[in-house]
Amino acid sequence: MKAGVVGAGLMGGEIALVFALAGHDVLLHDRSADALVRAIDRLRALLDKGVARQFYAADAADAALNRIATVTDLAAMADCAMVTEAVYESLDVKGDVLRALDQHCQPSCFLASNTSTLPISTLAALLTPDRRARFLGTHYFSPVSRMKLVEVIPAFATDRSVVDAVVQLLEGIGKQAVVIKDVAGFAVNRMLHALLIEAVKLVEEGVATPADLDTACRLGLGHPIGPFAMMDIVTSDLCLQVQEILHDAYGERFRPPALLKQRVAAGLGGGRGRAGWIETT
């Protein structure tokens, strides 16, 4: 099977990688040729570190990059059996990509969005009616090469046979799929951000430090990573964006804490090359 991924950022690049590790040919798209070069360099560094060999056979890791071709023209996706959109979390940006894919992809293609918060049925409304039965959400978790879970979210018009086929396909690339109703934030992000909001409030109130709360979650709750270390990886900027979407959908229980807003505005959002909660509290 040939798979396509649109968006060569951290998520999109690793989605392409896991398909390639499972033996599929992959087209990785981005508007910027430089972004594609950086994406392949990141994936090569990831494979050189042996991360993928913890989950995939050594020969699969060695051959994976050879199965990924980079393209800057969405028309190249015309012969893909499945295309995953993994661009910036904006309805306008995703809408432009999905409308273009609707034009270029073959009628039998499974079309998926990796959105973490936007309702799938809202995105489906941007597609032509004939395409909607084969469109759904596939929400991967970072880092995709190590996290097994994928939330599969049907839209109102998604055909059940498409859901079943995509679940089977995801299991074939080493993922565990759970089918979730199409609501804002789906399931995991709603649980996660309830935790993150309360963790930041505990810091606001002087109850404990970010480092101590991370330790408490690891040792007391069995979490592999604490909430503040997680925010430093995914960035507080993204967490704030998600919480604003959830707050708009569900009200006060998801109102972003003032301290989170202040730190994002101060440039303390974490991520590559920036201070975060653990480095600067």
JSON list of C-alpha atoms in Angstrom, two decimals, residues 36 42 44 50 56 60-62 64 81-83 88 101 115 119-120 128 140 156 158 174 177 186 211 219 263-264:
[
{"chain": "A", "resi": 36, "resn": "LEU", "atom": "CA", "xyz": [11.25, 18.16, 3.98]},
{"chain": "A", "resi": 42, "resn": "ARG", "atom": "CA", "xyz": [15.20, 14.22, 12.05]},
{"chain": "A", "resi": 44, "resn": "ARG", "atom": "CA", "xyz": [17.51, 9.63, 10.22]},
{"chain": "A", "resi": 50, "resn": "GLY", "atom": "CA", "xyz": [17.97, 3.09, 17.69]},
{"chain": "A", "resi": 56, "resn": "TYR", "atom": "CA", "xyz": [10.38, -2.68, 15.03]},
{"chain": "A", "resi": 60, "resn": "ALA", "atom": "CA", "xyz": [12.71, -2.63, 8.93]},
{"chain": "A", "resi": 61, "resn": "ALA", "atom": "CA", "xyz": [14.44, 0.35, 10.56]},
{"chain": "A", "resi": 62, "resn": "ASP", "atom": "CA", "xyz": [17.34, 0.14, 8.13]},
{"chain": "A", "resi": 64, "resn": "ALA", "atom": "CA", "xyz": [12.47, 2.67, 6.30]},
{"chain": "A", "resi": 81, "resn": "ALA", "atom": "CA", "xyz": [-4.51, 4.36, -0.75]},
{"chain": "A", "resi": 82, "resn": "MET", "atom": "CA", "xyz": [-4.56, 6.46, 2.44]},
{"chain": "A", "resi": 83, "resn": "VAL", "atom": "CA", "xyz": [-3.54, 10.07, 3.05]},
{"chain": "A", "resi": 88, "resn": "TYR", "atom": "CA", "xyz": [-1.03, 23.15, 11.73]},
{"chain": "A", "resi": 101, "resn": "LEU", "atom": "CA", "xyz": [-6.70, 16.41, -1.36]},
{"chain": "A", "resi": 115, "resn": "THR", "atom": "CA", "xyz": [-6.27, 16.90, 14.41]},
{"chain": "A", "resi": 119, "resn": "PRO", "atom": "CA", "xyz": [-14.39, 18.21, 15.35]},
{"chain": "A", "resi": 120, "resn": "ILE", "atom": "CA", "xyz": [-14.05, 15.69, 12.53]},
{"chain": "A", "resi": 128, "resn": "THR", "atom": "CA", "xyz": [-17.48, 16.99, -1.29]},
{"chain": "A", "resi": 140, "resn": "TYR", "atom": "CA", "xyz": [-1.72, 9.95, 16.94]},
{"chain": "A", "resi": 156, "resn": "PHE", "atom": "CA", "xyz": [-21.33, 11.70, 10.96]},
{"chain": "A", "resi": 158, "resn": "THR", "atom": "CA", "xyz": [-18.10, 8.02, 7.81]},
{"chain": "A", "resi": 174, "resn": "GLY", "atom": "CA", "xyz": [1.94, -1.52, 15.25]},
{"chain": "A", "resi": 177, "resn": "ALA", "atom": "CA", "xyz": [-6.71, 1.95, 17.89]},
{"chain": "A", "resi": 186, "resn": "PHE", "atom": "CA", "xyz": [-12.06, 13.59, 21.79]},
{"chain": "A", "resi": 211, "resn": "ALA", "atom": "CA", "xyz": [9.43, 19.20, 39.66]},
{"chain": "A", "resi": 219, "resn": "LEU", "atom": "CA", "xyz": [5.76, 7.62, 41.58]},
{"chain": "A", "resi": 263, "resn": "ARG", "atom": "CA", "xyz": [4.39, 31.92, 30.84]},
{"chain": "A", "resi": 264, "resn": "VAL", "atom": "CA", "xyz": [3.42, 31.49, 27.20]}
]
